[in-house]
mmCIF file of N, CA and C in Angstrom:
data_model
loop_
_atom_site.group_PDB
_atom_site.id
_atom_site.type_symbol
_atom_site.label_atom_id
_atom_site.label_comp_id
_atom_site.label_asym_id
_atom_site.label_seq_id
_atom_site.Cartn_x
_atom_site.Cartn_y
_atom_site.Cartn_z
ATOM 1 N N VAL A 831 13.367 7.498 7.700
ATOM 2 C CA VAL A 831 12.115 8.242 7.692
ATOM 3 C C VAL A 831 11.566 8.242 6.269
ATOM 4 N N PRO A 832 10.359 7.735 6.095
ATOM 5 C CA PRO A 832 9.772 7.730 4.754
ATOM 6 C C PRO A 832 9.555 9.140 4.222
ATOM 7 N N GLY A 833 9.640 9.272 2.930
ATOM 8 C CA GLY A 833 9.395 10.552 2.282
ATOM 9 C C GLY A 833 7.933 10.713 1.919
ATOM 10 N N PRO A 834 7.606 11.776 1.183
ATOM 11 C CA PRO A 834 6.214 11.992 0.762
ATOM 12 C C PRO A 834 5.687 10.799 -0.025
ATOM 13 N N GLY A 835 4.464 10.412 0.258
ATOM 14 C CA GLY A 835 3.806 9.362 -0.487
ATOM 15 C C GLY A 835 4.294 7.960 -0.210
ATOM 16 N N GLN A 836 5.082 7.759 0.840
ATOM 17 C CA GLN A 836 5.614 6.429 1.162
ATOM 18 C C GLN A 836 5.003 5.927 2.465
ATOM 19 N N TYR A 837 4.445 4.730 2.410
ATOM 20 C CA TYR A 837 3.779 4.164 3.573
ATOM 21 C C TYR A 837 4.121 2.684 3.710
ATOM 22 N N THR A 838 4.035 2.176 4.936
ATOM 23 C CA THR A 838 4.127 0.750 5.196
ATOM 24 C C THR A 838 2.883 0.342 5.958
ATOM 25 N N VAL A 839 2.202 -0.666 5.438
ATOM 26 C CA VAL A 839 0.989 -1.194 6.063
ATOM 27 C C VAL A 839 1.322 -2.581 6.601
ATOM 28 N N THR A 840 0.890 -2.889 7.817
ATOM 29 C CA THR A 840 1.072 -4.214 8.393
ATOM 30 C C THR A 840 -0.286 -4.875 8.522
ATOM 31 N N MET A 841 -0.410 -6.054 7.910
ATOM 32 C CA MET A 841 -1.632 -6.849 8.045
ATOM 33 C C MET A 841 -1.288 -8.055 8.916
ATOM 34 N N PRO A 842 -1.878 -8.124 10.110
ATOM 35 C CA PRO A 842 -1.527 -9.167 11.066
ATOM 36 C C PRO A 842 -1.904 -10.572 10.602
ATOM 37 N N SER A 843 -1.034 -11.503 10.908
ATOM 38 C CA SER A 843 -1.277 -12.940 10.730
ATOM 39 C C SER A 843 -1.524 -13.369 9.288
ATOM 40 N N LEU A 844 -0.947 -12.671 8.315
ATOM 41 C CA LEU A 844 -1.158 -13.037 6.907
ATOM 42 C C LEU A 844 0.116 -13.454 6.183
ATOM 43 N N SER A 845 1.230 -13.628 6.898
ATOM 44 C CA SER A 845 2.488 -13.928 6.202
ATOM 45 C C SER A 845 2.477 -15.286 5.518
ATOM 46 N N ALA A 846 1.729 -16.253 6.037
ATOM 47 C CA ALA A 846 1.739 -17.601 5.467
ATOM 48 C C ALA A 846 0.573 -17.838 4.503
ATOM 49 N N VAL A 847 -0.221 -16.800 4.231
ATOM 50 C CA VAL A 847 -1.399 -16.943 3.389
ATOM 51 C C VAL A 847 -1.086 -16.444 1.984
ATOM 52 N N SER A 848 -1.431 -17.264 0.983
ATOM 53 C CA SER A 848 -1.257 -16.821 -0.402
ATOM 54 C C SER A 848 -2.388 -15.866 -0.756
ATOM 55 N N GLY A 849 -2.061 -14.824 -1.522
ATOM 56 C CA GLY A 849 -3.096 -13.886 -1.908
ATOM 57 C C GLY A 849 -2.549 -12.747 -2.726
ATOM 58 N N HIS A 850 -3.368 -11.714 -2.862
ATOM 59 C CA HIS A 850 -3.055 -10.554 -3.689
ATOM 60 C C HIS A 850 -3.365 -9.283 -2.902
ATOM 61 N N VAL A 851 -2.493 -8.290 -3.021
ATOM 62 C CA VAL A 851 -2.671 -7.014 -2.338
ATOM 63 C C VAL A 851 -3.023 -5.941 -3.364
ATOM 64 N N GLN A 852 -3.999 -5.098 -3.033
ATOM 65 C CA GLN A 852 -4.354 -3.966 -3.882
ATOM 66 C C GLN A 852 -4.471 -2.715 -3.025
ATOM 67 N N VAL A 853 -4.160 -1.565 -3.614
ATOM 68 C CA VAL A 853 -4.383 -0.283 -2.948
ATOM 69 C C VAL A 853 -5.110 0.645 -3.909
ATOM 70 N N ASN A 854 -5.939 1.495 -3.346
ATOM 71 C CA ASN A 854 -6.659 2.506 -4.118
ATOM 72 C C ASN A 854 -6.630 3.811 -3.347
ATOM 73 N N SER A 855 -6.313 4.893 -4.036
ATOM 74 C CA SER A 855 -6.353 6.199 -3.383
ATOM 75 C C SER A 855 -7.807 6.579 -3.147
ATOM 76 N N VAL A 856 -8.029 7.368 -2.101
ATOM 77 C CA VAL A 856 -9.366 7.871 -1.795
ATOM 78 C C VAL A 856 -9.259 9.359 -1.514
ATOM 79 N N GLY A 857 -10.355 10.068 -1.717
ATOM 80 C CA GLY A 857 -10.361 11.503 -1.478
ATOM 81 C C GLY A 857 -10.585 12.273 -2.765
ATOM 82 N N THR A 858 -10.527 13.579 -2.644
ATOM 83 C CA THR A 858 -10.831 14.437 -3.791
ATOM 84 C C THR A 858 -9.597 14.849 -4.582
ATOM 85 N N ASP A 859 -8.392 14.709 -4.008
ATOM 86 C CA ASP A 859 -7.173 15.044 -4.746
ATOM 87 C C ASP A 859 -6.886 13.965 -5.782
ATOM 88 N N PRO A 860 -6.461 14.371 -6.982
ATOM 89 C CA PRO A 860 -6.125 13.372 -7.995
ATOM 90 C C PRO A 860 -4.795 12.683 -7.658
ATOM 91 N N ARG A 861 -4.862 11.486 -7.097
ATOM 92 C CA ARG A 861 -3.681 10.736 -6.695
ATOM 93 C C ARG A 861 -3.782 9.310 -7.229
ATOM 94 N N GLU A 862 -2.630 8.689 -7.382
ATOM 95 C CA GLU A 862 -2.556 7.274 -7.733
ATOM 96 C C GLU A 862 -1.673 6.596 -6.704
ATOM 97 N N CYS A 863 -2.140 5.489 -6.158
ATOM 98 C CA CYS A 863 -1.347 4.728 -5.191
ATOM 99 C C CYS A 863 -1.121 3.328 -5.738
ATOM 100 N N LYS A 864 0.068 2.786 -5.465
ATOM 101 C CA LYS A 864 0.451 1.477 -5.978
ATOM 102 C C LYS A 864 1.151 0.678 -4.886
ATOM 103 N N VAL A 865 1.060 -0.629 -4.991
ATOM 104 C CA VAL A 865 1.803 -1.514 -4.101
ATOM 105 C C VAL A 865 3.247 -1.555 -4.586
ATOM 106 N N ALA A 866 4.186 -1.220 -3.721
ATOM 107 C CA ALA A 866 5.608 -1.278 -4.071
ATOM 108 C C ALA A 866 6.174 -2.670 -3.800
ATOM 109 N N TYR A 867 5.691 -3.320 -2.728
ATOM 110 C CA TYR A 867 6.144 -4.666 -2.363
ATOM 111 C C TYR A 867 5.206 -5.233 -1.316
ATOM 112 N N TRP A 868 5.238 -6.547 -1.142
ATOM 113 C CA TRP A 868 4.652 -7.176 0.032
ATOM 114 C C TRP A 868 5.514 -8.361 0.404
ATOM 115 N N VAL A 869 5.860 -8.426 1.692
ATOM 116 C CA VAL A 869 6.780 -9.454 2.188
ATOM 117 C C VAL A 869 6.334 -9.911 3.577
ATOM 118 N N PRO A 870 6.646 -11.174 3.922
ATOM 119 C CA PRO A 870 6.372 -11.637 5.283
ATOM 120 C C PRO A 870 7.242 -10.882 6.286
ATOM 121 N N SER A 871 6.682 -10.640 7.447
ATOM 122 C CA SER A 871 7.414 -10.004 8.540
ATOM 123 C C SER A 871 6.980 -10.716 9.821
ATOM 124 N N GLY A 872 7.682 -11.816 10.131
ATOM 125 C CA GLY A 872 7.223 -12.664 11.232
ATOM 126 C C GLY A 872 5.897 -13.260 10.827
ATOM 127 N N PRO A 873 4.894 -13.213 11.689
ATOM 128 C CA PRO A 873 3.585 -13.756 11.331
ATOM 129 C C PRO A 873 2.746 -12.807 10.473
ATOM 130 N N ASP A 874 3.211 -11.575 10.310
ATOM 131 C CA ASP A 874 2.441 -10.535 9.622
ATOM 132 C C ASP A 874 2.882 -10.358 8.170
ATOM 133 N N LEU A 875 2.097 -9.591 7.427
ATOM 134 C CA LEU A 875 2.435 -9.220 6.064
ATOM 135 C C LEU A 875 2.746 -7.732 6.045
ATOM 136 N N SER A 876 3.920 -7.357 5.544
ATOM 137 C CA SER A 876 4.338 -5.961 5.456
ATOM 138 C C SER A 876 4.179 -5.502 4.010
ATOM 139 N N ILE A 877 3.446 -4.403 3.815
ATOM 140 C CA ILE A 877 3.111 -3.917 2.473
ATOM 141 C C ILE A 877 3.626 -2.497 2.304
ATOM 142 N N GLY A 878 4.425 -2.291 1.274
ATOM 143 C CA GLY A 878 4.896 -0.946 0.943
ATOM 144 C C GLY A 878 3.948 -0.310 -0.056
ATOM 145 N N VAL A 879 3.531 0.916 0.210
ATOM 146 C CA VAL A 879 2.611 1.649 -0.665
ATOM 147 C C VAL A 879 3.268 2.953 -1.079
ATOM 148 N N ARG A 880 3.144 3.295 -2.342
ATOM 149 C CA ARG A 880 3.670 4.555 -2.867
ATOM 150 C C ARG A 880 2.541 5.296 -3.564
ATOM 151 N N CYS A 881 2.421 6.599 -3.295
ATOM 152 C CA CYS A 881 1.374 7.415 -3.892
ATOM 153 C C CYS A 881 1.996 8.582 -4.657
ATOM 154 N N PHE A 882 1.321 8.965 -5.751
ATOM 155 C CA PHE A 882 1.851 9.978 -6.670
ATOM 156 C C PHE A 882 0.737 10.899 -7.161
ATOM 157 N N THR A 883 1.129 12.086 -7.602
ATOM 158 C CA THR A 883 0.206 12.939 -8.333
ATOM 159 C C THR A 883 0.034 12.347 -9.727
ATOM 160 N N THR A 884 -0.917 12.851 -10.480
ATOM 161 C CA THR A 884 -1.104 12.356 -11.842
ATOM 162 C C THR A 884 0.077 12.735 -12.735
ATOM 163 N N ALA A 885 0.898 13.698 -12.302
ATOM 164 C CA ALA A 885 2.109 14.075 -13.046
ATOM 165 C C ALA A 885 3.301 13.189 -12.675
ATOM 166 N N GLY A 886 3.126 12.311 -11.669
ATOM 167 C CA GLY A 886 4.182 11.374 -11.293
ATOM 168 C C GLY A 886 5.041 11.776 -10.111
ATOM 169 N N ALA A 887 4.741 12.911 -9.472
ATOM 170 C CA ALA A 887 5.506 13.341 -8.296
ATOM 171 C C ALA A 887 4.992 12.623 -7.051
ATOM 172 N N ALA A 888 5.902 12.190 -6.185
ATOM 173 C CA ALA A 888 5.509 11.556 -4.928
ATOM 174 C C ALA A 888 4.644 12.522 -4.129
ATOM 175 N N ALA A 889 3.535 12.008 -3.571
ATOM 176 C CA ALA A 889 2.616 12.876 -2.841
ATOM 177 C C ALA A 889 1.861 12.071 -1.794
ATOM 178 N N ASP A 890 1.609 12.687 -0.647
ATOM 179 C CA ASP A 890 0.828 12.038 0.392
ATOM 180 C C ASP A 890 -0.615 11.876 -0.074
ATOM 181 N N SER A 891 -1.233 10.790 0.359
ATOM 182 C CA SER A 891 -2.613 10.518 -0.033
ATOM 183 C C SER A 891 -3.244 9.557 0.959
ATOM 184 N N LYS A 892 -4.542 9.671 1.118
ATOM 185 C CA LYS A 892 -5.295 8.650 1.825
ATOM 186 C C LYS A 892 -5.484 7.494 0.848
ATOM 187 N N PHE A 893 -5.545 6.274 1.387
ATOM 188 C CA PHE A 893 -5.743 5.116 0.524
ATOM 189 C C PHE A 893 -6.380 3.982 1.312
ATOM 190 N N VAL A 894 -6.876 3.005 0.585
ATOM 191 C CA VAL A 894 -7.411 1.784 1.159
ATOM 192 C C VAL A 894 -6.570 0.629 0.637
ATOM 193 N N ALA A 895 -6.128 -0.245 1.537
ATOM 194 C CA ALA A 895 -5.369 -1.434 1.149
ATOM 195 C C ALA A 895 -6.228 -2.659 1.438
ATOM 196 N N THR A 896 -6.260 -3.592 0.470
ATOM 197 C CA THR A 896 -7.030 -4.814 0.643
ATOM 198 C C THR A 896 -6.162 -6.028 0.332
ATOM 199 N N PHE A 897 -6.468 -7.129 0.982
ATOM 200 C CA PHE A 897 -5.789 -8.395 0.737
ATOM 201 C C PHE A 897 -6.861 -9.412 0.381
ATOM 202 N N THR A 898 -6.661 -10.110 -0.733
ATOM 203 C CA THR A 898 -7.620 -11.105 -1.203
ATOM 204 C C THR A 898 -6.925 -12.437 -1.371
ATOM 205 N N ARG A 899 -7.525 -13.491 -0.892
ATOM 206 C CA ARG A 899 -6.976 -14.847 -1.073
ATOM 207 C C ARG A 899 -7.301 -15.347 -2.447
#
């Protein structure tokens, strides 16, 4: 079970595509989100996202994840 601020995003059919993953926190709370990893998972791309308060504590946050070729 993931803890606070830990997420996994699945992007379908992108495991064989070269590119770059970015995440950005959204909302009014001061949060920072970062890509922890991205790895192929069958035909899909599995992306780990971690979010933190500005003090560095793990915290839940809304975010947007993008993949660019």
